[in-house]
PDB file of N, CA and C in Angstrom:
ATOM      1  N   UNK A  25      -7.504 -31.756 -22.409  1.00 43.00           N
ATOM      2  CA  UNK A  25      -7.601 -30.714 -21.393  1.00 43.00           C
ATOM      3  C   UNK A  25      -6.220 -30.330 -20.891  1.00 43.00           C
ATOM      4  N   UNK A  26      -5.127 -30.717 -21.405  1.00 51.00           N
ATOM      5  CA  UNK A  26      -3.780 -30.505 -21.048  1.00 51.00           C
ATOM      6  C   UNK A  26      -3.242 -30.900 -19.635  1.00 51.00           C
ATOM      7  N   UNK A  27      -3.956 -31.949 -18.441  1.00 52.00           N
ATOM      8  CA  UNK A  27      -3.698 -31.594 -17.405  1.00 52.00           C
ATOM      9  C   UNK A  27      -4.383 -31.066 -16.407  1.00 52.00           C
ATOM     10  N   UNK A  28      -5.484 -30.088 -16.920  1.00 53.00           N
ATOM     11  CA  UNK A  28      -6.144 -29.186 -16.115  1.00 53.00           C
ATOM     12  C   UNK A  28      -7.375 -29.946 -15.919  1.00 53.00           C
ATOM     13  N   UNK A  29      -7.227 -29.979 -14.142  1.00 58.00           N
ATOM     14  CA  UNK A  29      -8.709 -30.340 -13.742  1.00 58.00           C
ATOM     15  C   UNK A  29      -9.289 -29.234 -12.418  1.00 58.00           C
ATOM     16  N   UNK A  30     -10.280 -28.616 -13.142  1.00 67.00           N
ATOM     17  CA  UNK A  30     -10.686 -27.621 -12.663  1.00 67.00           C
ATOM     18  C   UNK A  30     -10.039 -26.410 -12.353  1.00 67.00           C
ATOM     19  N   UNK A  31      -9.120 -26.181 -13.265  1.00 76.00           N
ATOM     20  CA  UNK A  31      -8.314 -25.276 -13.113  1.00 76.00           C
ATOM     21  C   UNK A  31      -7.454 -25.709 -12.144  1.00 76.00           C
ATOM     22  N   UNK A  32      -7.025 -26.725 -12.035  1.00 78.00           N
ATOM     23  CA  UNK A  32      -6.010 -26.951 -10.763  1.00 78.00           C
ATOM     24  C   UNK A  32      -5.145 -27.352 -11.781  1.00 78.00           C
ATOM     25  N   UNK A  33      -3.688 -26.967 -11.991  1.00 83.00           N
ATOM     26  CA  UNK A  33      -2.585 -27.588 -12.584  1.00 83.00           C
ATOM     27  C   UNK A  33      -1.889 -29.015 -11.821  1.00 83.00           C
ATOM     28  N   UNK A  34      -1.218 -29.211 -12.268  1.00 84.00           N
ATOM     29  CA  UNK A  34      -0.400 -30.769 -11.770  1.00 84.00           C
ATOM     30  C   UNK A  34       0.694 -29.907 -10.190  1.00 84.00           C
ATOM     31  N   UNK A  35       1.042 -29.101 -10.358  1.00 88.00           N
ATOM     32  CA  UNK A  35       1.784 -28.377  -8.823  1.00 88.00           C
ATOM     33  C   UNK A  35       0.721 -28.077  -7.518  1.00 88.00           C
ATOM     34  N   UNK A  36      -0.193 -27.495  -7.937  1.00 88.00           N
ATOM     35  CA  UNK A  36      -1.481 -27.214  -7.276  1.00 88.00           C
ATOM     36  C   UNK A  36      -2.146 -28.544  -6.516  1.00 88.00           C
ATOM     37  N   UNK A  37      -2.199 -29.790  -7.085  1.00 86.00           N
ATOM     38  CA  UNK A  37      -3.024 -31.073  -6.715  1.00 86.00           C
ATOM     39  C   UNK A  37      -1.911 -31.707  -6.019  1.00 86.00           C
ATOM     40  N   UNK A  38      -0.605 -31.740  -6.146  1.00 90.00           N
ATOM     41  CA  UNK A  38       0.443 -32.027  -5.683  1.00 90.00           C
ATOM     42  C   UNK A  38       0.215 -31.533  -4.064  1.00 90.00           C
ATOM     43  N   UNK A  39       0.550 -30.352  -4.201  1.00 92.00           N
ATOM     44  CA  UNK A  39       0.745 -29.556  -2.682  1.00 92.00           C
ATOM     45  C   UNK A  39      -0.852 -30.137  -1.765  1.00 92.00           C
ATOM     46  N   UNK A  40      -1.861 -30.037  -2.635  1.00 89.00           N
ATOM     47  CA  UNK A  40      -3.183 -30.575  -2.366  1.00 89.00           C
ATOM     48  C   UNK A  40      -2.991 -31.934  -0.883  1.00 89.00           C
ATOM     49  N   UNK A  41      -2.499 -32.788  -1.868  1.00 87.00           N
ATOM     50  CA  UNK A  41      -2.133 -34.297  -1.589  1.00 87.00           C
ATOM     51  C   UNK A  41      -1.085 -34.221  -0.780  1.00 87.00           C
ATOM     52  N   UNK A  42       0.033 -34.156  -0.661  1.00 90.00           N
ATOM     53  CA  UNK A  42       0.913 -33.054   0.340  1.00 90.00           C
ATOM     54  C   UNK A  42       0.312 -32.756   2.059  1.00 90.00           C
ATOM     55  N   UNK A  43      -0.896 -31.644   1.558  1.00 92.00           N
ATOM     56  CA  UNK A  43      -1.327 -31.376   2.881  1.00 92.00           C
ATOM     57  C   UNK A  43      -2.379 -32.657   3.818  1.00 92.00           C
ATOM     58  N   UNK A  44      -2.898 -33.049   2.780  1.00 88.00           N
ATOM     59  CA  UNK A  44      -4.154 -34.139   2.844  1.00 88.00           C
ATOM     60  C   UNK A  44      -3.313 -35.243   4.044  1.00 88.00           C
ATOM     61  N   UNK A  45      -2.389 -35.649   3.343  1.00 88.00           N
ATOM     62  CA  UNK A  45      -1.439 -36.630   3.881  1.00 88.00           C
ATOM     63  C   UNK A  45      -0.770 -35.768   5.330  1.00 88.00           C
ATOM     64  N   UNK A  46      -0.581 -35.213   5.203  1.00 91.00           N
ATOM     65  CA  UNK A  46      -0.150 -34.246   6.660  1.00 91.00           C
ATOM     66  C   UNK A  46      -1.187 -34.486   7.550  1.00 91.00           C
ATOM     67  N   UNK A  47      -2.183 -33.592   7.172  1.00 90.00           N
ATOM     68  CA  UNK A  47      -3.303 -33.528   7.841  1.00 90.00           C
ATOM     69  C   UNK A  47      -3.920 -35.531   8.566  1.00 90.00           C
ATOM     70  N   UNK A  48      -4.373 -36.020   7.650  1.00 87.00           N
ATOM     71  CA  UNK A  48      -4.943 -37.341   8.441  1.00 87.00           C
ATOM     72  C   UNK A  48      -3.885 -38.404   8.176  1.00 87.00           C
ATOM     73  N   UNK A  49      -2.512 -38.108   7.309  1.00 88.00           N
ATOM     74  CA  UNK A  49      -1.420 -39.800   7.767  1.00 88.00           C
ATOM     75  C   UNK A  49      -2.145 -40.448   6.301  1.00 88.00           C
ATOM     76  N   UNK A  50      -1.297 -40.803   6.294  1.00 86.00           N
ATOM     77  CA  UNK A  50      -1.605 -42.310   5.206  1.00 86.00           C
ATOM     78  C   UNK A  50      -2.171 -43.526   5.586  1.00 86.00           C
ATOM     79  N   UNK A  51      -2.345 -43.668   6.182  1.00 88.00           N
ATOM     80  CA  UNK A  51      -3.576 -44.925   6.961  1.00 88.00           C
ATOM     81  C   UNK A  51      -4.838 -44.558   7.064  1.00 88.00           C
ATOM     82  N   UNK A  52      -5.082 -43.255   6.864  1.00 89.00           N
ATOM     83  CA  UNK A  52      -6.205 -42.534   6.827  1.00 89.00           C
ATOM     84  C   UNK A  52      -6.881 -42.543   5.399  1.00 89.00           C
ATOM     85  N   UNK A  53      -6.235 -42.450   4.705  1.00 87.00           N
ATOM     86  CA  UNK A  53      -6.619 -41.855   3.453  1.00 87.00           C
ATOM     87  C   UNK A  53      -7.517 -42.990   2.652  1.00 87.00           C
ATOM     88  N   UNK A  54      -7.311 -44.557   2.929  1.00 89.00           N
ATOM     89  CA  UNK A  54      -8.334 -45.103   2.244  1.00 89.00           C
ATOM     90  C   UNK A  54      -9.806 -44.969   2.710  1.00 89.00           C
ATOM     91  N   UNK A  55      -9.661 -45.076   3.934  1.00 91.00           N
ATOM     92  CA  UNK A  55     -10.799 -45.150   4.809  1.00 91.00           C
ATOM     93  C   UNK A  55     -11.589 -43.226   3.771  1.00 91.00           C
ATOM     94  N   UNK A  56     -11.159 -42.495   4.231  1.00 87.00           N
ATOM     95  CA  UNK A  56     -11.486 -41.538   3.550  1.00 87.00           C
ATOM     96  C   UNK A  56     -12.680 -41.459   1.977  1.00 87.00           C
ATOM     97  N   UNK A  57     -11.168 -41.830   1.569  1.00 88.00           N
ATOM     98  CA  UNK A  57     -12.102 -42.371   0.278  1.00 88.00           C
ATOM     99  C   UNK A  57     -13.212 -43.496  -0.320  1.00 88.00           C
ATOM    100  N   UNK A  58     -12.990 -43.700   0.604  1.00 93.00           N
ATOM    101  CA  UNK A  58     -14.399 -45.398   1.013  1.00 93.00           C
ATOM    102  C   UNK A  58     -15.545 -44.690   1.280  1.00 93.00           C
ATOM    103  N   UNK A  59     -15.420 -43.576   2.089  1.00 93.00           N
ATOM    104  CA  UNK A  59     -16.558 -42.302   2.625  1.00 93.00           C
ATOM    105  C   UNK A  59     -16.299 -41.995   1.813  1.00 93.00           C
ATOM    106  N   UNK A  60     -15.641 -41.433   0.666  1.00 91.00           N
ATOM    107  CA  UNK A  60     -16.390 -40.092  -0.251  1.00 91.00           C
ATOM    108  C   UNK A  60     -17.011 -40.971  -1.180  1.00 91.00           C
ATOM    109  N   UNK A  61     -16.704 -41.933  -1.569  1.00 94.00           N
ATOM    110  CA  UNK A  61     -17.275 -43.095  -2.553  1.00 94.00           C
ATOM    111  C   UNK A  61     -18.765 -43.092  -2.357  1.00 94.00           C
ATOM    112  N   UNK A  62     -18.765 -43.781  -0.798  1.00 96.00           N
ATOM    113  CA  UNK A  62     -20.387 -44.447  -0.756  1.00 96.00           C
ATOM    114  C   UNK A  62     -20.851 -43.039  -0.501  1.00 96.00           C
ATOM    115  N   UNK A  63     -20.785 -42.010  -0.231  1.00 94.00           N
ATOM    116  CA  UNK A  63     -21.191 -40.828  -0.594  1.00 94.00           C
ATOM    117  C   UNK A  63     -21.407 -40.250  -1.834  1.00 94.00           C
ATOM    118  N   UNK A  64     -20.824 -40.375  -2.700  1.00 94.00           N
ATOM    119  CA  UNK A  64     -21.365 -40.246  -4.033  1.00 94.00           C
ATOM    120  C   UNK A  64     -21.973 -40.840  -4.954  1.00 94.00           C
ATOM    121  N   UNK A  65     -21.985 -42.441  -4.694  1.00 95.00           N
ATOM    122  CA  UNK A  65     -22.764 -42.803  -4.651  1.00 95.00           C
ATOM    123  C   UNK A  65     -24.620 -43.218  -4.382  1.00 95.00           C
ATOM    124  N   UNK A  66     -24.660 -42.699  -3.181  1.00 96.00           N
ATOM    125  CA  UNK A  66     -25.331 -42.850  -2.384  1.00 96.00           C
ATOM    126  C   UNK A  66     -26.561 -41.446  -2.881  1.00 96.00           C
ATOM    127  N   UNK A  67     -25.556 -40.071  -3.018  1.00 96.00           N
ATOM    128  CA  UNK A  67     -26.273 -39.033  -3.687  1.00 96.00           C
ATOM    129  C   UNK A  67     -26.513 -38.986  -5.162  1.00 96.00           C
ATOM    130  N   UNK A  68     -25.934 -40.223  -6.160  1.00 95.00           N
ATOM    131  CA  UNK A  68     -26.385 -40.632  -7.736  1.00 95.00           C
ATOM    132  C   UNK A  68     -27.335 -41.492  -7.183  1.00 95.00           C
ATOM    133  N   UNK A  69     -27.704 -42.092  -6.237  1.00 95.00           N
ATOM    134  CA  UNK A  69     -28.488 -43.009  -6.445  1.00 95.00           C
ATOM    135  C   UNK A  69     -29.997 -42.522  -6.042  1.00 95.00           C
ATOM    136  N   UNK A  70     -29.473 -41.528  -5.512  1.00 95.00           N
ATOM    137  CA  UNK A  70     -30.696 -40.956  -4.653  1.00 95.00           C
ATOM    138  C   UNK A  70     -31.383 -39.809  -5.818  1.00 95.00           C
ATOM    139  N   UNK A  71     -30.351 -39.301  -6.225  1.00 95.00           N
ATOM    140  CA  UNK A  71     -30.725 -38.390  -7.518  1.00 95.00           C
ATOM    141  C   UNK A  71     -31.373 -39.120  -8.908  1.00 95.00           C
ATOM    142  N   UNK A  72     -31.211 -40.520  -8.757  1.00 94.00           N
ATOM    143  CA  UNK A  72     -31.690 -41.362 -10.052  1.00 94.00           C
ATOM    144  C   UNK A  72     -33.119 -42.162  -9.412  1.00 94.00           C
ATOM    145  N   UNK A  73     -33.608 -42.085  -8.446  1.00 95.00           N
ATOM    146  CA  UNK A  73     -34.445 -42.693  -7.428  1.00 95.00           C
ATOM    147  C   UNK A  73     -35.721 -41.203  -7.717  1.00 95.00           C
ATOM    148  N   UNK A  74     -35.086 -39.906  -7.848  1.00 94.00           N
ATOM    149  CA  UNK A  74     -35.852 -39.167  -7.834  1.00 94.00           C
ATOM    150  C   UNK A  74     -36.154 -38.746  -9.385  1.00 94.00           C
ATOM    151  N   UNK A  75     -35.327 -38.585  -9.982  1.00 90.00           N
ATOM    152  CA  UNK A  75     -35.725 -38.985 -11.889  1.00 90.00           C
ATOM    153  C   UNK A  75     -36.716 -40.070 -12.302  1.00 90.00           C
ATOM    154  N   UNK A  76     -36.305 -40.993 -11.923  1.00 92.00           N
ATOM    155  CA  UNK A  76     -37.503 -42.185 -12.004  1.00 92.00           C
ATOM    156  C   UNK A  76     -38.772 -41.583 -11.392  1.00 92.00           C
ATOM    157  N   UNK A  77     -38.854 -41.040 -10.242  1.00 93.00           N
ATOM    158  CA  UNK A  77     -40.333 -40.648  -9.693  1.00 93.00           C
ATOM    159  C   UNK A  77     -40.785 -39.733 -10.606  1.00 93.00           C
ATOM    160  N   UNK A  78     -39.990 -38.873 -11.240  1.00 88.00           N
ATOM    161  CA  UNK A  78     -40.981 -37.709 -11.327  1.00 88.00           C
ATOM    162  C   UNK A  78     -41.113 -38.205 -13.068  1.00 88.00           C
ATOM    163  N   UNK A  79     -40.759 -39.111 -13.746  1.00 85.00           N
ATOM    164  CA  UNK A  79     -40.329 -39.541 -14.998  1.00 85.00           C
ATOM    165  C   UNK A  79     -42.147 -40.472 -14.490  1.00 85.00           C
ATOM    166  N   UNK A  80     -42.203 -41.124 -13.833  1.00 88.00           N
ATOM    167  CA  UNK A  80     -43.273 -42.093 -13.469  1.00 88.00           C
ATOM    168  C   UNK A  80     -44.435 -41.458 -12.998  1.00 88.00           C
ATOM    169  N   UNK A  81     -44.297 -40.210 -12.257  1.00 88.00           N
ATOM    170  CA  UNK A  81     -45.170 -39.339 -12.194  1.00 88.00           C
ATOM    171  C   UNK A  81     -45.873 -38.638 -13.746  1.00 88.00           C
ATOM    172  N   UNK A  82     -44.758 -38.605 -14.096  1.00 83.00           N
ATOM    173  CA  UNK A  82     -45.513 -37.810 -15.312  1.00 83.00           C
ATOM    174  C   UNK A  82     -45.749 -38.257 -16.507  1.00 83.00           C
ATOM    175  N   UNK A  83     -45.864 -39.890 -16.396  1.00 84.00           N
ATOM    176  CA  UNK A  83     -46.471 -40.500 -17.518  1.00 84.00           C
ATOM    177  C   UNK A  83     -47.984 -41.086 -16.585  1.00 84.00           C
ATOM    178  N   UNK A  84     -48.013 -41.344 -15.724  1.00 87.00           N
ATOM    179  CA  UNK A  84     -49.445 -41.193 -15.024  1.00 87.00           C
ATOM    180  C   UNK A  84     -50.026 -40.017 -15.093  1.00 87.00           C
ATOM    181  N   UNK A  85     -49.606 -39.124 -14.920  1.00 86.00           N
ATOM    182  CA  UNK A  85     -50.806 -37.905 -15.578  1.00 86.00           C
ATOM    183  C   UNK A  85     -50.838 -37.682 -17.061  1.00 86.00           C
ATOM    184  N   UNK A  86     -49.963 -38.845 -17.815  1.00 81.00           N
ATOM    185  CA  UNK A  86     -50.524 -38.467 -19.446  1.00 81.00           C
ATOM    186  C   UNK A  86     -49.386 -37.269 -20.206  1.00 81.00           C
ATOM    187  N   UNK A  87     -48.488 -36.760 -19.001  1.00 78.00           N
ATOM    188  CA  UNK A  87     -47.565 -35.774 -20.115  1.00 78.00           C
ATOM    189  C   UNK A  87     -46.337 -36.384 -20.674  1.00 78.00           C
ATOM    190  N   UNK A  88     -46.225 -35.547 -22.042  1.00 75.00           N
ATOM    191  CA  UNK A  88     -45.737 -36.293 -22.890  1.00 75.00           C
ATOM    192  C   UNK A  88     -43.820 -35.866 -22.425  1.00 75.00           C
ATOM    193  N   UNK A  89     -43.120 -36.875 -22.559  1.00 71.00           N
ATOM    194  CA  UNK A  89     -41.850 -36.944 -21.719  1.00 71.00           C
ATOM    195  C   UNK A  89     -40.927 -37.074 -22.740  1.00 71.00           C
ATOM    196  N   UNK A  90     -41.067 -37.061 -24.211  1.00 75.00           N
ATOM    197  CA  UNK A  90     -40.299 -37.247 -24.969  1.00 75.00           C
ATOM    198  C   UNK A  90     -39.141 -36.153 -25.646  1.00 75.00           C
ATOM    199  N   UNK A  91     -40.292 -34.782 -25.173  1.00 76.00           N
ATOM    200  CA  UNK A  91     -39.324 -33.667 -25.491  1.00 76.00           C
ATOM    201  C   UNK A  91     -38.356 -32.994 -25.236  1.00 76.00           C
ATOM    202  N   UNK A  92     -37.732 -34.119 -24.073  1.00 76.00           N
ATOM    203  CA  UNK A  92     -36.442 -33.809 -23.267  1.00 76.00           C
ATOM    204  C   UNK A  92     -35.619 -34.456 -24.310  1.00 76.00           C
ATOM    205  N   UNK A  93     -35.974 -35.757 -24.844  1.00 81.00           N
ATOM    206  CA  UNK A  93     -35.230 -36.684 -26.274  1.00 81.00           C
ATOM    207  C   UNK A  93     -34.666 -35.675 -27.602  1.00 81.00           C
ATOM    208  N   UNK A  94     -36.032 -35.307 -27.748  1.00 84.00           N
ATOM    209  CA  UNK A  94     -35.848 -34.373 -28.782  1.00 84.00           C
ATOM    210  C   UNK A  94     -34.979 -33.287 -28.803  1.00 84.00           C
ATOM    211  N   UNK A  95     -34.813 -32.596 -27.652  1.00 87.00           N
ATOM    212  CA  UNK A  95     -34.050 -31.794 -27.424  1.00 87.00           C
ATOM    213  C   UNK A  95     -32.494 -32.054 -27.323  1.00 87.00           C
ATOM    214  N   UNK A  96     -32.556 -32.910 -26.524  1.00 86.00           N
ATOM    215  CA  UNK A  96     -30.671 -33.593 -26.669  1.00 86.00           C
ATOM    216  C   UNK A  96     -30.425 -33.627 -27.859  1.00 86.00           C
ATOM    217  N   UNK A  97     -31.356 -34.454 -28.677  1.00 89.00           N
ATOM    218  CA  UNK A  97     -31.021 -34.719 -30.307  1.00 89.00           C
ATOM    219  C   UNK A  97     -30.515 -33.760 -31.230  1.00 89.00           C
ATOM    220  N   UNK A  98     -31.424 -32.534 -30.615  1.00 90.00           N
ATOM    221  CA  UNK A  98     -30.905 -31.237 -31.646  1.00 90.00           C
ATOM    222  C   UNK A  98     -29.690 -30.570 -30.825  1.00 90.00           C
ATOM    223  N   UNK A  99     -29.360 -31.081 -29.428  1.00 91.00           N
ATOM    224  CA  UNK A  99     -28.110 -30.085 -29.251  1.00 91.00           C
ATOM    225  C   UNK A  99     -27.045 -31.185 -29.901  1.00 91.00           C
ATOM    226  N   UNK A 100     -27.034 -32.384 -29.774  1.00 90.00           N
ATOM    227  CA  UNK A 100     -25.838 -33.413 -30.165  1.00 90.00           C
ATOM    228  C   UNK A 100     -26.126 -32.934 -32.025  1.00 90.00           C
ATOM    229  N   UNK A 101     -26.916 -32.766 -32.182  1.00 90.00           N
ATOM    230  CA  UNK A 101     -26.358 -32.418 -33.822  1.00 90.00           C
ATOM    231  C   UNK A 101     -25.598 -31.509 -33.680  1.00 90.00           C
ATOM    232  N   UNK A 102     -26.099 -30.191 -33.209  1.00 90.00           N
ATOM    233  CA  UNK A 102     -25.684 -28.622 -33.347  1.00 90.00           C
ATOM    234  C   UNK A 102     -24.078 -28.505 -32.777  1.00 90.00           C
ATOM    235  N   UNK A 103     -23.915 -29.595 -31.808  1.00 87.00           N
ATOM    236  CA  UNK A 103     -22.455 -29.755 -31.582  1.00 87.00           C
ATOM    237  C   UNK A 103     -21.431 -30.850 -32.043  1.00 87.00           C
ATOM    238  N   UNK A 104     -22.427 -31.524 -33.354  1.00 86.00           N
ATOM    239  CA  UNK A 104     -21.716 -32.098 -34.415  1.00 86.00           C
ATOM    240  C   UNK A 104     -21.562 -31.292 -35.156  1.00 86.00           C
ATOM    241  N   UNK A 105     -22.309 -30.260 -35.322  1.00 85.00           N
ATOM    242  CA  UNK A 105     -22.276 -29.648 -36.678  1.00 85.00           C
ATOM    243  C   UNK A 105     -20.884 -28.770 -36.166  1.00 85.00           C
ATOM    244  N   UNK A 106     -20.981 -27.764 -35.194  1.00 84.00           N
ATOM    245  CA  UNK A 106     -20.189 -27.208 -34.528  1.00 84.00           C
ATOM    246  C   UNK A 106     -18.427 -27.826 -34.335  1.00 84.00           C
ATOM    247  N   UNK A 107     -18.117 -29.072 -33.966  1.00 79.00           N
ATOM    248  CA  UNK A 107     -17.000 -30.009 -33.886  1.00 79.00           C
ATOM    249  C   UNK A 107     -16.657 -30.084 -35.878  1.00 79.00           C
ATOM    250  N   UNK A 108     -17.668 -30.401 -36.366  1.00 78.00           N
ATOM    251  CA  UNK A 108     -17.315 -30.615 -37.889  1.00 78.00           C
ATOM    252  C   UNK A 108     -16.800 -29.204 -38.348  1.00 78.00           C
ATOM    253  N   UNK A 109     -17.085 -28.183 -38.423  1.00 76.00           N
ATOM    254  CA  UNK A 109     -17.070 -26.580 -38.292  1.00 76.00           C
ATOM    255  C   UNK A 109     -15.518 -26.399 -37.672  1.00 76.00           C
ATOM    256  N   UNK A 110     -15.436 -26.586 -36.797  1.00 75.00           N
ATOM    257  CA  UNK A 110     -13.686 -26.224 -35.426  1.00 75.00           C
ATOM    258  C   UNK A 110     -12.706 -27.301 -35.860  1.00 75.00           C
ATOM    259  N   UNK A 111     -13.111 -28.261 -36.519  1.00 70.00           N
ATOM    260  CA  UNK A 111     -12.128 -29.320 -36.182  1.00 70.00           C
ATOM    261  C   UNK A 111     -11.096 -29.088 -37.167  1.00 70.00           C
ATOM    262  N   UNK A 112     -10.914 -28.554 -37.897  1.00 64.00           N
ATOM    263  CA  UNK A 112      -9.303 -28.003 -38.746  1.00 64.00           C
ATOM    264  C   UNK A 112      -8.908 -27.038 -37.907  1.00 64.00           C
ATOM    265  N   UNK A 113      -9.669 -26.127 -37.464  1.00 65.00           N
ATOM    266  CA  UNK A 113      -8.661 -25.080 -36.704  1.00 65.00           C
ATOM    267  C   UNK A 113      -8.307 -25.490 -35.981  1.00 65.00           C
ATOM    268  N   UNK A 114      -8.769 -26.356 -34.652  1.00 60.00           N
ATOM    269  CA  UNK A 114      -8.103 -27.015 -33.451  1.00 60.00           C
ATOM    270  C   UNK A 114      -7.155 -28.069 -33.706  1.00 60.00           C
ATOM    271  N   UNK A 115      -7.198 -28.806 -34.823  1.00 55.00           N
ATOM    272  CA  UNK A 115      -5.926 -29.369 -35.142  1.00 55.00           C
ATOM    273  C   UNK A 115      -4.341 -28.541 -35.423  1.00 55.00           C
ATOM    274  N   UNK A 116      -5.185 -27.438 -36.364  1.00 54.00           N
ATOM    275  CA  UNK A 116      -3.971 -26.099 -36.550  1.00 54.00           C
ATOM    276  C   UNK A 116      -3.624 -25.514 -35.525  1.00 54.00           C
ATOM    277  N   UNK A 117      -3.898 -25.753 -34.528  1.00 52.00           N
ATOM    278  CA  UNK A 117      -3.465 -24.771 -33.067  1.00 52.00           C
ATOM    279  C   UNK A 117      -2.610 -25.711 -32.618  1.00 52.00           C
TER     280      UNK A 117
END
Protein backbone atom coordinates (compact mmCIF):
# COMPACT_ATOMS: atom_id res chain seq x y z
CA UNK A 1 0.00 0.00 0.00
CA UNK A 2 3.08 2.30 -0.15
CA UNK A 3 2.42 3.98 3.20
CA UNK A 4 -1.07 4.94 2.59
CA UNK A 5 -3.56 4.43 5.25
CA UNK A 6 -6.70 5.69 4.24
CA UNK A 7 -5.47 8.01 2.13
CA UNK A 8 -3.58 9.67 4.83
CA UNK A 9 0.20 9.92 3.76
CA UNK A 10 3.10 9.68 6.42
CA UNK A 11 3.05 14.04 6.71
CA UNK A 12 -0.71 14.02 7.20
CA UNK A 13 -0.65 11.31 10.40
CA UNK A 14 2.37 13.17 11.58
CA UNK A 15 0.66 16.66 11.97
CA UNK A 16 -2.39 14.24 13.16
CA UNK A 17 -0.23 13.07 16.25
CA UNK A 18 1.25 16.57 16.55
CA UNK A 19 -2.16 18.00 17.33
CA UNK A 20 -3.45 14.90 19.42
CA UNK A 21 -0.45 15.48 21.73
CA UNK A 22 -1.20 19.28 21.95
CA UNK A 23 -4.57 18.82 22.49
CA UNK A 24 -4.63 16.11 25.69
CA UNK A 25 -0.40 16.05 26.71
CA UNK A 26 1.28 12.88 26.65
CA UNK A 27 0.09 11.42 29.86
CA UNK A 28 -3.09 11.40 28.26
CA UNK A 29 -2.63 9.48 25.41
CA UNK A 30 -2.39 5.93 26.93
CA UNK A 31 -5.31 6.24 28.95
CA UNK A 32 -6.96 7.23 25.57
CA UNK A 33 -6.10 4.38 23.86
CA UNK A 34 -7.07 1.88 26.65
CA UNK A 35 -10.69 3.60 25.77
CA UNK A 36 -10.52 3.19 22.17
CA UNK A 37 -9.32 -0.47 22.69
CA UNK A 38 -12.01 -1.74 25.11
CA UNK A 39 -14.22 0.08 22.75
CA UNK A 40 -13.50 -1.82 19.90
CA UNK A 41 -13.46 -4.43 21.34
CA UNK A 42 -16.37 -4.36 23.15
CA UNK A 43 -18.30 -3.41 19.61
CA UNK A 44 -16.45 -6.94 17.86
CA UNK A 45 -17.70 -8.61 20.58
CA UNK A 46 -21.00 -7.41 20.56
CA UNK A 47 -21.14 -7.71 16.72
CA UNK A 48 -19.95 -11.53 17.06
CA UNK A 49 -22.62 -12.09 20.04
CA UNK A 50 -25.12 -10.99 17.37
CA UNK A 51 -23.78 -13.35 14.35
CA UNK A 52 -23.97 -16.22 16.62
CA UNK A 53 -27.76 -15.32 17.37
CA UNK A 54 -28.98 -14.95 14.19
CA UNK A 55 -26.50 -17.98 12.82
CA UNK A 56 -28.47 -20.04 15.88
CA UNK A 57 -31.62 -18.60 14.99
CA UNK A 58 -31.53 -19.82 11.72
CA UNK A 59 -30.56 -23.27 12.09
CA UNK A 60 -33.62 -23.65 14.54
CA UNK A 61 -35.94 -22.76 11.94
CA UNK A 62 -34.23 -25.36 9.56
CA UNK A 63 -32.57 -22.68 7.01
CA UNK A 64 -29.91 -23.78 5.28
CA UNK A 65 -26.69 -21.44 6.32
CA UNK A 66 -24.20 -22.85 4.12
CA UNK A 67 -24.64 -20.57 1.18
CA UNK A 68 -22.83 -17.79 2.68
CA UNK A 69 -19.67 -20.74 2.47
CA UNK A 70 -20.32 -21.26 -0.89
CA UNK A 71 -20.27 -17.97 -1.84
CA UNK A 72 -16.89 -16.83 -0.26
CA UNK A 73 -15.56 -19.94 -2.04
CA UNK A 74 -16.44 -18.67 -5.44
CA UNK A 75 -15.29 -15.06 -4.72
CA UNK A 76 -11.70 -16.43 -3.18
CA UNK A 77 -11.37 -18.39 -6.45
CA UNK A 78 -12.49 -15.52 -8.81
CA UNK A 79 -9.83 -13.42 -6.97
CA UNK A 80 -7.34 -16.19 -7.39
CA UNK A 81 -8.08 -16.45 -10.68
CA UNK A 82 -7.97 -12.60 -10.99
CA UNK A 83 -4.32 -12.21 -8.78
CA UNK A 84 -3.06 -15.23 -11.18
CA UNK A 85 -4.35 -12.99 -14.31
CA UNK A 86 -2.52 -9.25 -12.74
CA UNK A 87 0.31 -10.74 -11.21
CA UNK A 88 3.02 -10.12 -14.13
CA UNK A 89 1.73 -6.80 -14.77
CA UNK A 90 1.95 -5.62 -11.13
CA UNK A 91 5.31 -6.94 -10.83
CA UNK A 92 6.11 -4.90 -14.24
CA UNK A 93 4.88 -1.68 -12.73
Amino acid sequence: MNGVFLFIGGPEIFVILLIVVMLFGADKIPEIARGLGKGMRQIKDATNDIKKEINDSAKNQGIDTDFVRDINKEVNEVKDGIDDFTGPIKRNL
